[in-house]
Coordinates of C-alpha atoms in Angstrom, one line a residue:
X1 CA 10.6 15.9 26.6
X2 CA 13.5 15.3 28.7
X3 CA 13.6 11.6 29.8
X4 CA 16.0 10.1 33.0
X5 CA 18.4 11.4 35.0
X6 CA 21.2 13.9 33.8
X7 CA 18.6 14.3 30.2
X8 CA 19.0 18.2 29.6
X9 CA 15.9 20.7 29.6
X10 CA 15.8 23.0 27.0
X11 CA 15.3 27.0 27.2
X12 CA 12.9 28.3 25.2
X13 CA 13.3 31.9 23.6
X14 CA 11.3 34.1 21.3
X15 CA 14.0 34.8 18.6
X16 CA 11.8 36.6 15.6
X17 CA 8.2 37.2 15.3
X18 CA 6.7 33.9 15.2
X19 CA 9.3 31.8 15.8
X20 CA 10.7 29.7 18.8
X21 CA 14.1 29.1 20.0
X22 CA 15.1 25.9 22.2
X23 CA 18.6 25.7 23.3
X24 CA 20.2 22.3 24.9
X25 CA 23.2 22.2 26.3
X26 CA 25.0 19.0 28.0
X27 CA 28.0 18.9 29.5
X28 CA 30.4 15.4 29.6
X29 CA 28.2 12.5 30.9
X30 CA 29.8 9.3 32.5
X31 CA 29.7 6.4 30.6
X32 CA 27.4 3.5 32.1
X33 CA 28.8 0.0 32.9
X34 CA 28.1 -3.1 30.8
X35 CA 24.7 -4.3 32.4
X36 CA 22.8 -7.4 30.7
X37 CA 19.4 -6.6 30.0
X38 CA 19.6 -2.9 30.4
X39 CA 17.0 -0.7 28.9
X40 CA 18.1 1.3 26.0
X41 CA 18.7 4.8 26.3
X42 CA 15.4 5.7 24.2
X43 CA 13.6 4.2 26.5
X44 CA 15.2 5.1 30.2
X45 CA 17.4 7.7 29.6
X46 CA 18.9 10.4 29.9
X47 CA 17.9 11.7 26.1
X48 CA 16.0 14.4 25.4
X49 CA 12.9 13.4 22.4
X50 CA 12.2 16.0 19.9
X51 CA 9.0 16.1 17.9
X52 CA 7.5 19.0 15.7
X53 CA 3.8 17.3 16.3
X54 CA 1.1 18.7 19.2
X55 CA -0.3 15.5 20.1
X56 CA -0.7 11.9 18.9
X57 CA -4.1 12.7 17.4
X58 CA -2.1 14.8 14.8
X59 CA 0.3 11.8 14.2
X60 CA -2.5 9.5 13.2
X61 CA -3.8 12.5 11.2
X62 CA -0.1 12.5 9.4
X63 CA -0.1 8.2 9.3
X64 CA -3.6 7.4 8.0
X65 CA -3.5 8.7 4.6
X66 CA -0.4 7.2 4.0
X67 CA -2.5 3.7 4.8
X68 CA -5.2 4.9 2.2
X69 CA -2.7 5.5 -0.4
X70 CA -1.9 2.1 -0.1
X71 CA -4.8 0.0 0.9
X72 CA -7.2 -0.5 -2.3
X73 CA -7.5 -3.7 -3.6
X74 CA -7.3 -4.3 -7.2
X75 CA -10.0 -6.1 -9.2
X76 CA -8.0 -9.6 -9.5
X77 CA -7.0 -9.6 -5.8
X78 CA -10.8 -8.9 -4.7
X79 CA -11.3 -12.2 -6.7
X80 CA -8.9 -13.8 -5.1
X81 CA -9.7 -12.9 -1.5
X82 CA -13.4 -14.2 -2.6
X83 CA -12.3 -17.6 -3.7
X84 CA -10.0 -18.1 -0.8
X85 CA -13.0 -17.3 1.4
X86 CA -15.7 -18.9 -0.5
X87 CA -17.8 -21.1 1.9
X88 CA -16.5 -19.8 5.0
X89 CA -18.6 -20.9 8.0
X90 CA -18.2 -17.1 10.0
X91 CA -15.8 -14.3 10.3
X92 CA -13.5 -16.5 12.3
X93 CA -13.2 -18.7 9.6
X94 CA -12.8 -15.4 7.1
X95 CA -10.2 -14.3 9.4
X96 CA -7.7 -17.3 9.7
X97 CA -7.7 -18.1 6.0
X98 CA -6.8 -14.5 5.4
X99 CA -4.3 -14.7 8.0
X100 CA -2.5 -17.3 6.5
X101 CA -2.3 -15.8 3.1
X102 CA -0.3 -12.8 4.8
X103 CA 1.5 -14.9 6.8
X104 CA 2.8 -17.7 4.6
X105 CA 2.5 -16.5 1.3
X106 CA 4.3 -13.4 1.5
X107 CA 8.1 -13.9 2.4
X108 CA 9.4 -11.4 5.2
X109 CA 11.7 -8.7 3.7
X110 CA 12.3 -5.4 4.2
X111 CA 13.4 -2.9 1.1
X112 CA 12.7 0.7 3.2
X113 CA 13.4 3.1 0.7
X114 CA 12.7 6.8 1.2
X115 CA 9.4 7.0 2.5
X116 CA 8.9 3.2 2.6
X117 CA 10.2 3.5 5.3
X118 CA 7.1 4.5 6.9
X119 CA 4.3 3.8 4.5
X120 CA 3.7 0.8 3.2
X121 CA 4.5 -0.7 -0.1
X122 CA 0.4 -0.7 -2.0
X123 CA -1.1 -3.8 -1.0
X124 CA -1.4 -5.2 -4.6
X125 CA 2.5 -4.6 -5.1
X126 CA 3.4 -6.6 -2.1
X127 CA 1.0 -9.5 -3.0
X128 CA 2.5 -9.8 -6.6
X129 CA 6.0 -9.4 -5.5
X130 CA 5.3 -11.9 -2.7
X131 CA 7.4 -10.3 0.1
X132 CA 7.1 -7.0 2.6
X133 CA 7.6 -6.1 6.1
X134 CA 5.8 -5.8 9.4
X135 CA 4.0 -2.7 8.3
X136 CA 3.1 -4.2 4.2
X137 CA 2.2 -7.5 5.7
X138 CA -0.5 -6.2 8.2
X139 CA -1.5 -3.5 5.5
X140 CA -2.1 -6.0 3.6
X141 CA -4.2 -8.0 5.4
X142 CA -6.1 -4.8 6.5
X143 CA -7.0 -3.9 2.8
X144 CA -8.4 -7.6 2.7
X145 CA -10.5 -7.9 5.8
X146 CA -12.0 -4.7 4.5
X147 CA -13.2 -6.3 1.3
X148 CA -14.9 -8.7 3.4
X149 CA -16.7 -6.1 5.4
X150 CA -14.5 -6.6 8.3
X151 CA -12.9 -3.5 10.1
X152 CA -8.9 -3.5 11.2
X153 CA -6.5 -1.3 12.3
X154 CA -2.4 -0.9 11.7
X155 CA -1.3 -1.2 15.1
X156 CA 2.0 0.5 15.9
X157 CA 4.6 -0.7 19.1
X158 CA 7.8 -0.9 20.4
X159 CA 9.2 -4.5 20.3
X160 CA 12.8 -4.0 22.1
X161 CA 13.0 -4.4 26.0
X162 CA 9.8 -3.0 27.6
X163 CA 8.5 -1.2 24.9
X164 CA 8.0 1.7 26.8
X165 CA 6.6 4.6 24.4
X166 CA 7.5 8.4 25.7
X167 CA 3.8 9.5 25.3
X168 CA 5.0 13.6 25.5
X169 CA 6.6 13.2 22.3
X170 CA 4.6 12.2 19.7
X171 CA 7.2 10.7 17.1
X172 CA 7.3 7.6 14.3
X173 CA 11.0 6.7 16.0
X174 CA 8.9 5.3 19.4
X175 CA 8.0 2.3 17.0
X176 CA 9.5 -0.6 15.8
X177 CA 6.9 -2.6 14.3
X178 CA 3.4 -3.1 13.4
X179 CA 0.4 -5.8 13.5
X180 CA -3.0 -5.6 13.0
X181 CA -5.6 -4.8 15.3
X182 CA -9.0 -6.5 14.2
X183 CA -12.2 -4.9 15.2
X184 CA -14.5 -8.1 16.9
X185 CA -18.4 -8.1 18.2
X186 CA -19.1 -5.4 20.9
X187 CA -15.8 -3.5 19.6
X188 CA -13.1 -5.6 21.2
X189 CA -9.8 -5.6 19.4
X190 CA -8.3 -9.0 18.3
X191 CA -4.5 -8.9 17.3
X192 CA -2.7 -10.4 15.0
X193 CA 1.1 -10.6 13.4
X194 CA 1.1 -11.4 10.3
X195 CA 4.8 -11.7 10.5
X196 CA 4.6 -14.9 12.1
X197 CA 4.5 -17.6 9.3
X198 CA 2.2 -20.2 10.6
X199 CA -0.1 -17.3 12.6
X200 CA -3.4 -18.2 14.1
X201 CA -5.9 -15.2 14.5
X202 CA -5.1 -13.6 18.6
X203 CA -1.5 -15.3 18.7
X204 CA 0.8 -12.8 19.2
X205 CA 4.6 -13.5 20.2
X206 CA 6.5 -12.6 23.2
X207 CA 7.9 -9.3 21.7
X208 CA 4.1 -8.4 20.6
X209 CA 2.6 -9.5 23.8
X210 CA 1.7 -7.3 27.2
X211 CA 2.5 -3.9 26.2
X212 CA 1.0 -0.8 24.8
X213 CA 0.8 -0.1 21.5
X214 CA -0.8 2.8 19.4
X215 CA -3.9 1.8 17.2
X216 CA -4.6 4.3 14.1
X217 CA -8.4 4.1 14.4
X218 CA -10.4 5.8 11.3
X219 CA -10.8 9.3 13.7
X220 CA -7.8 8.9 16.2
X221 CA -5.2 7.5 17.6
X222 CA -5.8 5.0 20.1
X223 CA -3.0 3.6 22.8
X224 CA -4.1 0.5 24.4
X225 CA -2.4 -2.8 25.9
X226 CA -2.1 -6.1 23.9
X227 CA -2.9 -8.8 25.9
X228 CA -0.4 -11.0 27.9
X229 CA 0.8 -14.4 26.1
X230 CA 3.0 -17.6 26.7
X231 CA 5.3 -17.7 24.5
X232 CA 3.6 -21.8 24.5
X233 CA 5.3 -25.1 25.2
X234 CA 8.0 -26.8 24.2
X235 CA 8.9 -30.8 25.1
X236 CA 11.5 -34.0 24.3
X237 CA 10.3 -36.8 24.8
X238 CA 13.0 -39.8 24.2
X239 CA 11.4 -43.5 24.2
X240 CA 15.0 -45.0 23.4
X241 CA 16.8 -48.6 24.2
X242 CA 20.1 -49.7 25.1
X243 CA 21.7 -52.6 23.7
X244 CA 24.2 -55.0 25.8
X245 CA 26.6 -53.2 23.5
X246 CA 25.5 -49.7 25.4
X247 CA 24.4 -48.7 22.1
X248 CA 21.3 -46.1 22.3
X249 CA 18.6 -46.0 19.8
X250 CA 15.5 -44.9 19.2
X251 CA 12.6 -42.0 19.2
X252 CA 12.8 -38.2 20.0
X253 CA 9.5 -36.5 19.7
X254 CA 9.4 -33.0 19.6
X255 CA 6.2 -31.3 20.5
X256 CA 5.4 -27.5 20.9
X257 CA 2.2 -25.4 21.6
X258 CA 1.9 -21.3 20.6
X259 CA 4.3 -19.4 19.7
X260 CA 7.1 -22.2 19.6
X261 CA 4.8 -24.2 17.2
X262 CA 4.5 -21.7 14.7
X263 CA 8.4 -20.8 15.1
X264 CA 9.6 -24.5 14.8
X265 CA 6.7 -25.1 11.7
X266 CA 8.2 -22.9 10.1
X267 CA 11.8 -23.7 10.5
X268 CA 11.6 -27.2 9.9
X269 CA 9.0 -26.7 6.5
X270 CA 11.5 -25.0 4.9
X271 CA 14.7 -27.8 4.8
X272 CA 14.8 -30.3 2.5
X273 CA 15.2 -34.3 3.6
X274 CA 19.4 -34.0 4.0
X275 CA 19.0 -30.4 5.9
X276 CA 16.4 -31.4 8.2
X277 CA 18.3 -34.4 9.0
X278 CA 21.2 -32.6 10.0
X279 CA 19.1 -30.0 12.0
X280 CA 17.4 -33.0 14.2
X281 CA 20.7 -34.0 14.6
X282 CA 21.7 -30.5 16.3
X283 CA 19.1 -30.9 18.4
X284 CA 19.8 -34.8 19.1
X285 CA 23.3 -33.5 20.0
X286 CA 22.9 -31.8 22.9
X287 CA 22.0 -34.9 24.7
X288 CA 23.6 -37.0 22.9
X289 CA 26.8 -36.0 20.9
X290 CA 27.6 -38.8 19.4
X291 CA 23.8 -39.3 17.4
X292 CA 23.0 -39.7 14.2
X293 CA 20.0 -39.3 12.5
X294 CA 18.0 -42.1 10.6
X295 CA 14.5 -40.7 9.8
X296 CA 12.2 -37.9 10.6
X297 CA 8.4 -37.5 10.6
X298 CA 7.0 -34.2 9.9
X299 CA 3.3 -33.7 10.5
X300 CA 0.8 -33.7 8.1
X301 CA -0.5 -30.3 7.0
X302 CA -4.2 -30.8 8.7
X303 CA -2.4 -31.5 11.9
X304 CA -2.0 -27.7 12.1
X305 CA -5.5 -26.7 12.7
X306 CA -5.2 -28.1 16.3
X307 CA -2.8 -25.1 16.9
X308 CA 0.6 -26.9 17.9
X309 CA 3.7 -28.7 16.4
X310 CA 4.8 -32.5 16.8
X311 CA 7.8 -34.1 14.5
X312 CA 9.2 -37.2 15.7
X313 CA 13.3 -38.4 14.6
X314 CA 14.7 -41.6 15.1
X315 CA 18.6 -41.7 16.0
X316 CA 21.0 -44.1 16.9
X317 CA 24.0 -43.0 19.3
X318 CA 27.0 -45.3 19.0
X319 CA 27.9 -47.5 22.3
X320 CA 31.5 -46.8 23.6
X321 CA 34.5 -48.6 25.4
X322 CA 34.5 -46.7 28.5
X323 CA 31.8 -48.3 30.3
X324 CA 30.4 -45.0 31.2
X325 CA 27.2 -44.0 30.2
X326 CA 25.3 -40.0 30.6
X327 CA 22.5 -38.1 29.7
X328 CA 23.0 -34.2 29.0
X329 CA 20.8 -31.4 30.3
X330 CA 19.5 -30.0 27.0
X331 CA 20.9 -26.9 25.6
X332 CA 18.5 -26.2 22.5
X333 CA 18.1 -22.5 21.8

Protein backbone atom coordinates (compact mmCIF):
# COMPACT_ATOMS: atom_id res chain seq x y z
CA UNK A 1 0.00 0.00 0.00
CA UNK A 2 1.85 2.94 -1.15
CA UNK A 3 1.04 5.89 1.15
CA UNK A 4 1.97 10.00 0.23
CA UNK A 5 3.63 11.55 -2.27
CA UNK A 6 6.98 10.18 -3.84
CA UNK A 7 5.91 6.42 -1.76
CA UNK A 8 6.97 3.83 -4.65
CA UNK A 9 4.40 1.28 -6.26
CA UNK A 10 5.56 -1.98 -6.58
CA UNK A 11 5.47 -4.42 -9.83
CA UNK A 12 4.12 -7.51 -9.43
CA UNK A 13 5.52 -10.55 -11.41
CA UNK A 14 4.80 -14.27 -11.62
CA UNK A 15 8.40 -15.69 -10.92
CA UNK A 16 7.59 -19.67 -10.34
CA UNK A 17 4.46 -21.51 -10.20
CA UNK A 18 2.67 -20.28 -7.35
CA UNK A 19 4.66 -17.69 -6.33
CA UNK A 20 4.58 -13.75 -6.58
CA UNK A 21 7.21 -11.30 -7.14
CA UNK A 22 6.99 -7.44 -5.97
CA UNK A 23 9.79 -5.29 -6.92
CA UNK A 24 10.26 -1.62 -5.30
CA UNK A 25 12.51 0.63 -6.36
CA UNK A 26 13.19 4.35 -5.03
CA UNK A 27 15.43 6.62 -6.22
CA UNK A 28 17.17 9.56 -3.74
CA UNK A 29 14.32 11.40 -1.89
CA UNK A 30 14.78 15.00 -0.39
CA UNK A 31 15.01 15.31 2.99
CA UNK A 32 12.03 17.28 4.72
CA UNK A 33 12.55 20.33 6.88
CA UNK A 34 12.31 20.45 10.67
CA UNK A 35 8.47 21.05 11.12
CA UNK A 36 6.92 20.91 14.83
CA UNK A 37 4.04 18.72 14.95
CA UNK A 38 4.55 16.91 11.76
CA UNK A 39 3.01 13.62 11.16
CA UNK A 40 5.34 10.75 11.12
CA UNK A 41 6.18 9.10 8.06
CA UNK A 42 3.98 5.93 9.02
CA UNK A 43 1.29 7.81 9.01
CA UNK A 44 1.64 10.51 5.97
CA UNK A 45 4.13 9.38 3.94
CA UNK A 46 5.83 8.58 1.48
CA UNK A 47 6.39 4.72 2.79
CA UNK A 48 5.20 1.86 1.25
CA UNK A 49 3.29 -0.78 4.20
CA UNK A 50 3.83 -4.42 3.57
CA UNK A 51 1.61 -7.03 5.07
CA UNK A 52 1.35 -10.90 4.26
CA UNK A 53 -2.52 -10.79 5.65
CA UNK A 54 -5.80 -10.50 3.16
CA UNK A 55 -7.87 -8.47 5.33
CA UNK A 56 -8.24 -7.37 9.03
CA UNK A 57 -10.76 -10.14 9.67
CA UNK A 58 -7.71 -12.52 9.28
CA UNK A 59 -5.61 -10.34 11.75
CA UNK A 60 -8.20 -10.72 14.48
CA UNK A 61 -8.27 -14.42 13.42
CA UNK A 62 -4.24 -14.46 14.03
CA UNK A 63 -4.77 -11.99 17.47
CA UNK A 64 -7.63 -13.74 19.40
CA UNK A 65 -6.15 -16.90 20.24
CA UNK A 66 -3.22 -15.31 21.47
CA UNK A 67 -5.86 -13.48 24.05
CA UNK A 68 -7.28 -17.04 24.90
CA UNK A 69 -3.99 -18.39 25.71
CA UNK A 70 -3.83 -15.90 28.11
CA UNK A 71 -7.09 -14.99 29.62
CA UNK A 72 -8.18 -17.94 32.12
CA UNK A 73 -8.42 -17.07 35.49
CA UNK A 74 -7.06 -19.29 38.07
CA UNK A 75 -9.03 -20.67 41.03
CA UNK A 76 -7.48 -18.16 43.72
CA UNK A 77 -7.91 -15.06 41.45
CA UNK A 78 -11.76 -16.00 40.67
CA UNK A 79 -11.95 -15.78 44.57
CA UNK A 80 -10.46 -12.77 44.65
CA UNK A 81 -12.41 -11.04 41.90
CA UNK A 82 -15.64 -12.34 43.99
CA UNK A 83 -14.64 -10.77 47.22
CA UNK A 84 -13.55 -7.50 45.70
CA UNK A 85 -17.07 -7.53 44.09
CA UNK A 86 -19.01 -8.92 46.80
CA UNK A 87 -22.16 -6.67 47.49
CA UNK A 88 -21.83 -4.67 44.46
CA UNK A 89 -24.99 -2.63 43.79
CA UNK A 90 -24.91 -3.23 39.60
CA UNK A 91 -22.44 -3.78 36.89
CA UNK A 92 -21.32 -0.22 37.17
CA UNK A 93 -20.28 -0.77 40.41
CA UNK A 94 -18.61 -4.37 39.22
CA UNK A 95 -16.93 -2.42 36.68
CA UNK A 96 -15.13 0.49 38.64
CA UNK A 97 -13.88 -1.79 41.48
CA UNK A 98 -12.40 -3.99 38.75
CA UNK A 99 -10.98 -1.14 37.14
CA UNK A 100 -9.15 0.04 39.92
CA UNK A 101 -7.58 -3.31 40.63
CA UNK A 102 -5.94 -3.13 37.01
CA UNK A 103 -5.26 0.29 37.32
CA UNK A 104 -3.55 0.75 40.67
CA UNK A 105 -2.53 -2.47 41.71
CA UNK A 106 -0.56 -3.52 38.90
CA UNK A 107 2.57 -1.13 38.29
CA UNK A 108 3.06 -0.10 34.51
CA UNK A 109 6.09 -1.98 33.01
CA UNK A 110 6.85 -3.32 29.94
CA UNK A 111 9.28 -6.61 29.65
CA UNK A 112 8.32 -7.41 25.59
CA UNK A 113 10.20 -10.39 25.08
CA UNK A 114 9.83 -12.46 21.88
CA UNK A 115 6.37 -12.81 21.30
CA UNK A 116 5.34 -10.71 24.42
CA UNK A 117 5.65 -8.45 22.42
CA UNK A 118 2.38 -8.94 21.08
CA UNK A 119 0.48 -11.33 23.34
CA UNK A 120 0.06 -10.72 26.54
CA UNK A 121 1.76 -12.01 29.59
CA UNK A 122 -1.32 -14.81 31.27
CA UNK A 123 -3.48 -12.89 33.32
CA UNK A 124 -2.65 -14.72 36.54
CA UNK A 125 1.23 -14.05 35.97
CA UNK A 126 0.69 -10.36 35.66
CA UNK A 127 -1.49 -10.23 38.77
CA UNK A 128 1.09 -12.08 40.99
CA UNK A 129 3.98 -10.31 39.66
CA UNK A 130 2.04 -7.09 40.06
CA UNK A 131 3.18 -5.24 36.86
CA UNK A 132 2.46 -5.35 32.83
CA UNK A 133 1.75 -3.20 29.99
CA UNK A 134 -1.00 -1.60 28.00
CA UNK A 135 -1.94 -4.90 26.34
CA UNK A 136 -1.52 -7.27 30.09
CA UNK A 137 -3.32 -4.60 31.95
CA UNK A 138 -6.54 -4.54 29.72
CA UNK A 139 -6.09 -8.40 29.34
CA UNK A 140 -6.32 -8.61 32.51
CA UNK A 141 -9.15 -6.84 33.22
CA UNK A 142 -10.84 -8.62 30.30
CA UNK A 143 -10.29 -12.14 31.85
CA UNK A 144 -11.97 -10.55 35.08
CA UNK A 145 -15.08 -8.88 33.68
CA UNK A 146 -15.63 -12.23 32.10
CA UNK A 147 -15.81 -14.09 35.42
CA UNK A 148 -18.39 -11.75 36.29
CA UNK A 149 -20.50 -12.41 33.24
CA UNK A 150 -19.57 -9.21 31.69
CA UNK A 151 -18.31 -9.20 27.90
CA UNK A 152 -15.05 -6.93 26.85
CA UNK A 153 -12.89 -6.59 24.11
CA UNK A 154 -8.88 -5.80 23.68
CA UNK A 155 -9.06 -2.69 21.74
CA UNK A 156 -6.06 -1.90 19.54
CA UNK A 157 -4.93 2.04 18.41
CA UNK A 158 -2.51 4.26 17.44
CA UNK A 159 -1.66 6.79 20.17
CA UNK A 160 1.06 9.14 18.31
CA UNK A 161 -0.17 12.23 16.29
CA UNK A 162 -3.46 11.44 14.69
CA UNK A 163 -3.52 7.97 14.92
CA UNK A 164 -4.32 7.42 11.52
CA UNK A 165 -4.39 3.52 10.73
CA UNK A 166 -3.51 2.59 6.90
CA UNK A 167 -6.64 0.34 6.68
CA UNK A 168 -5.15 -1.51 3.07
CA UNK A 169 -2.56 -3.03 5.10
CA UNK A 170 -3.59 -5.07 7.73
CA UNK A 171 -0.44 -5.11 10.07
CA UNK A 172 0.29 -5.31 14.16
CA UNK A 173 3.02 -2.21 13.53
CA UNK A 174 -0.40 0.29 12.82
CA UNK A 175 -0.75 -0.05 16.77
CA UNK A 176 0.80 1.32 19.63
CA UNK A 177 -1.34 0.49 22.46
CA UNK A 178 -4.29 -1.17 23.78
CA UNK A 179 -7.50 -0.59 26.19
CA UNK A 180 -10.44 -2.25 26.75
CA UNK A 181 -13.57 -2.02 25.12
CA UNK A 182 -16.56 -3.03 27.46
CA UNK A 183 -19.70 -4.40 26.03
CA UNK A 184 -22.81 -2.13 27.88
CA UNK A 185 -26.86 -2.54 27.53
CA UNK A 186 -28.14 -2.39 23.88
CA UNK A 187 -24.34 -3.32 22.71
CA UNK A 188 -22.70 0.09 23.15
CA UNK A 189 -19.03 -0.10 23.80
CA UNK A 190 -17.72 1.65 27.03
CA UNK A 191 -13.79 2.25 27.13
CA UNK A 192 -11.54 2.09 29.43
CA UNK A 193 -7.43 2.40 30.08
CA UNK A 194 -6.44 0.59 32.58
CA UNK A 195 -3.14 2.27 32.23
CA UNK A 196 -4.28 5.24 33.84
CA UNK A 197 -3.72 4.69 37.66
CA UNK A 198 -6.63 6.35 39.24
CA UNK A 199 -9.09 5.30 36.00
CA UNK A 200 -12.79 5.79 36.25
CA UNK A 201 -14.86 3.35 33.91
CA UNK A 202 -15.41 5.69 30.20
CA UNK A 203 -12.29 8.04 31.06
CA UNK A 204 -10.09 7.81 28.50
CA UNK A 205 -6.97 10.31 27.96
CA UNK A 206 -6.20 12.61 25.33
CA UNK A 207 -3.98 10.17 23.37
CA UNK A 208 -6.90 7.47 23.78
CA UNK A 209 -9.60 9.89 22.92
CA UNK A 210 -11.39 10.80 19.28
CA UNK A 211 -9.86 8.30 17.05
CA UNK A 212 -10.32 4.92 15.56
CA UNK A 213 -9.28 2.06 16.94
CA UNK A 214 -9.69 -1.73 15.97
CA UNK A 215 -11.92 -3.82 18.49
CA UNK A 216 -11.08 -7.80 18.36
CA UNK A 217 -14.71 -8.87 18.78
CA UNK A 218 -15.26 -12.83 19.47
CA UNK A 219 -16.03 -13.23 15.31
CA UNK A 220 -14.25 -10.18 13.81
CA UNK A 221 -12.47 -7.30 13.84
CA UNK A 222 -14.26 -4.27 14.46
CA UNK A 223 -12.81 -0.48 13.66
CA UNK A 224 -14.78 2.04 15.35
CA UNK A 225 -14.17 5.74 16.91
CA UNK A 226 -13.57 6.26 20.71
CA UNK A 227 -15.37 8.99 21.79
CA UNK A 228 -14.07 12.64 22.11
CA UNK A 229 -12.67 13.74 25.73
CA UNK A 230 -11.32 16.90 27.69
CA UNK A 231 -8.37 16.15 28.76
CA UNK A 232 -10.46 17.98 32.24
CA UNK A 233 -9.56 21.02 34.32
CA UNK A 234 -6.92 22.26 35.91
CA UNK A 235 -6.90 25.56 38.51
CA UNK A 236 -4.64 27.68 41.24
CA UNK A 237 -6.27 29.34 43.31
CA UNK A 238 -3.94 31.55 45.77
CA UNK A 239 -5.88 33.15 48.97
CA UNK A 240 -2.41 34.81 50.19
CA UNK A 241 -1.48 38.06 52.39
CA UNK A 242 1.08 40.57 52.32
CA UNK A 243 2.68 41.88 55.33
CA UNK A 244 3.94 45.68 55.69
CA UNK A 245 7.24 43.82 55.31
CA UNK A 246 5.92 42.76 51.56
CA UNK A 247 6.26 39.43 52.81
CA UNK A 248 3.61 36.90 50.94
CA UNK A 249 2.06 34.03 52.66
CA UNK A 250 -0.45 31.87 52.49
CA UNK A 251 -2.76 29.09 50.51
CA UNK A 252 -2.44 27.53 46.98
CA UNK A 253 -5.18 25.08 46.18
CA UNK A 254 -4.77 22.97 43.46
CA UNK A 255 -7.87 21.48 41.96
CA UNK A 256 -8.23 19.30 38.69
CA UNK A 257 -11.16 17.43 37.03
CA UNK A 258 -10.57 14.18 34.29
CA UNK A 259 -7.79 13.26 33.06
CA UNK A 260 -5.54 15.90 35.04
CA UNK A 261 -7.08 14.40 38.34
CA UNK A 262 -6.08 11.03 37.82
CA UNK A 263 -2.55 12.28 36.37
CA UNK A 264 -1.81 14.60 39.38
CA UNK A 265 -3.50 11.65 42.04
CA UNK A 266 -1.16 9.71 41.02
CA UNK A 267 1.91 11.82 40.96
CA UNK A 268 1.48 13.32 44.25
CA UNK A 269 0.36 9.68 46.06
CA UNK A 270 3.48 8.37 45.36
CA UNK A 271 6.05 11.11 47.32
CA UNK A 272 6.65 10.88 50.66
CA UNK A 273 6.22 14.15 53.15
CA UNK A 274 9.91 15.81 52.15
CA UNK A 275 9.36 14.94 48.22
CA UNK A 276 6.03 16.25 47.99
CA UNK A 277 7.11 19.28 49.69
CA UNK A 278 9.61 20.02 47.33
CA UNK A 279 7.29 19.24 44.34
CA UNK A 280 4.58 21.90 45.68
CA UNK A 281 7.35 24.00 45.83
CA UNK A 282 8.11 23.55 41.94
CA UNK A 283 4.89 24.40 41.27
CA UNK A 284 4.80 27.46 43.93
CA UNK A 285 7.89 28.59 41.99
CA UNK A 286 6.71 29.55 38.91
CA UNK A 287 4.82 32.35 40.52
CA UNK A 288 6.73 32.81 43.05
CA UNK A 289 10.46 31.96 43.07
CA UNK A 290 11.47 32.76 46.06
CA UNK A 291 8.60 30.23 48.05
CA UNK A 292 8.92 27.88 50.38
CA UNK A 293 6.83 25.34 51.43
CA UNK A 294 5.32 24.82 55.01
CA UNK A 295 2.48 22.18 54.69
CA UNK A 296 0.46 20.30 52.34
CA UNK A 297 -3.03 18.68 52.44
CA UNK A 298 -3.62 15.73 50.34
CA UNK A 299 -7.23 14.57 49.98
CA UNK A 300 -8.73 11.94 51.72
CA UNK A 301 -9.08 8.71 49.79
CA UNK A 302 -13.17 8.87 49.61
CA UNK A 303 -12.77 12.25 48.16
CA UNK A 304 -11.92 10.31 44.90
CA UNK A 305 -15.29 8.86 44.16
CA UNK A 306 -16.42 12.44 43.11
CA UNK A 307 -14.10 12.03 40.10
CA UNK A 308 -11.51 15.08 40.57
CA UNK A 309 -8.35 16.08 42.58
CA UNK A 310 -7.96 18.94 45.20
CA UNK A 311 -4.56 19.31 47.47
CA UNK A 312 -4.11 22.51 49.06
CA UNK A 313 -0.09 23.94 50.23
CA UNK A 314 0.66 26.61 52.36
CA UNK A 315 3.88 28.79 51.45
CA UNK A 316 5.56 31.66 52.57
CA UNK A 317 7.59 33.91 49.93
CA UNK A 318 10.25 36.07 51.63
CA UNK A 319 9.57 40.12 51.30
CA UNK A 320 12.53 41.85 49.58
CA UNK A 321 14.40 45.33 49.63
CA UNK A 322 13.52 46.50 46.24
CA UNK A 323 10.23 47.80 46.83
CA UNK A 324 9.05 45.97 43.79
CA UNK A 325 6.52 43.51 43.91
CA UNK A 326 5.13 40.84 40.74
CA UNK A 327 3.06 38.06 40.10
CA UNK A 328 4.32 35.40 37.27
CA UNK A 329 2.17 33.92 34.50
CA UNK A 330 2.30 30.20 35.52
CA UNK A 331 4.49 27.89 33.68
CA UNK A 332 3.43 24.39 35.19
CA UNK A 333 3.84 21.62 32.67
Amino acid sequence: SPLGTGAPTPSRSVSAPGRVRFELACTRTPGFPFEIGRPPISQSGPATWITTLADWDAFADWYRPLLQQRSTLSAELAELVDTWTEGAADEDEIIARLLQRASNDVRYTGLEFGISGLQPYDCNEVWENQYGDCKDKSNLLRAMLAHKGIRSYLTLLNTDHAGRIEKRSPDYRQFDHAILAIERDGGSLQFCDPTIEFARPGGLSPHDADREVLVIRDDRAEFVRTPAASAGQLGYDFDLELSAGREISGWLTLSASGNYASSYRSFFSRKDPQALNQALAGIIGDFFPTAEVADVETPNSGDWDRGDYQLRAYFVAPGNDSGELSLLFPQSD
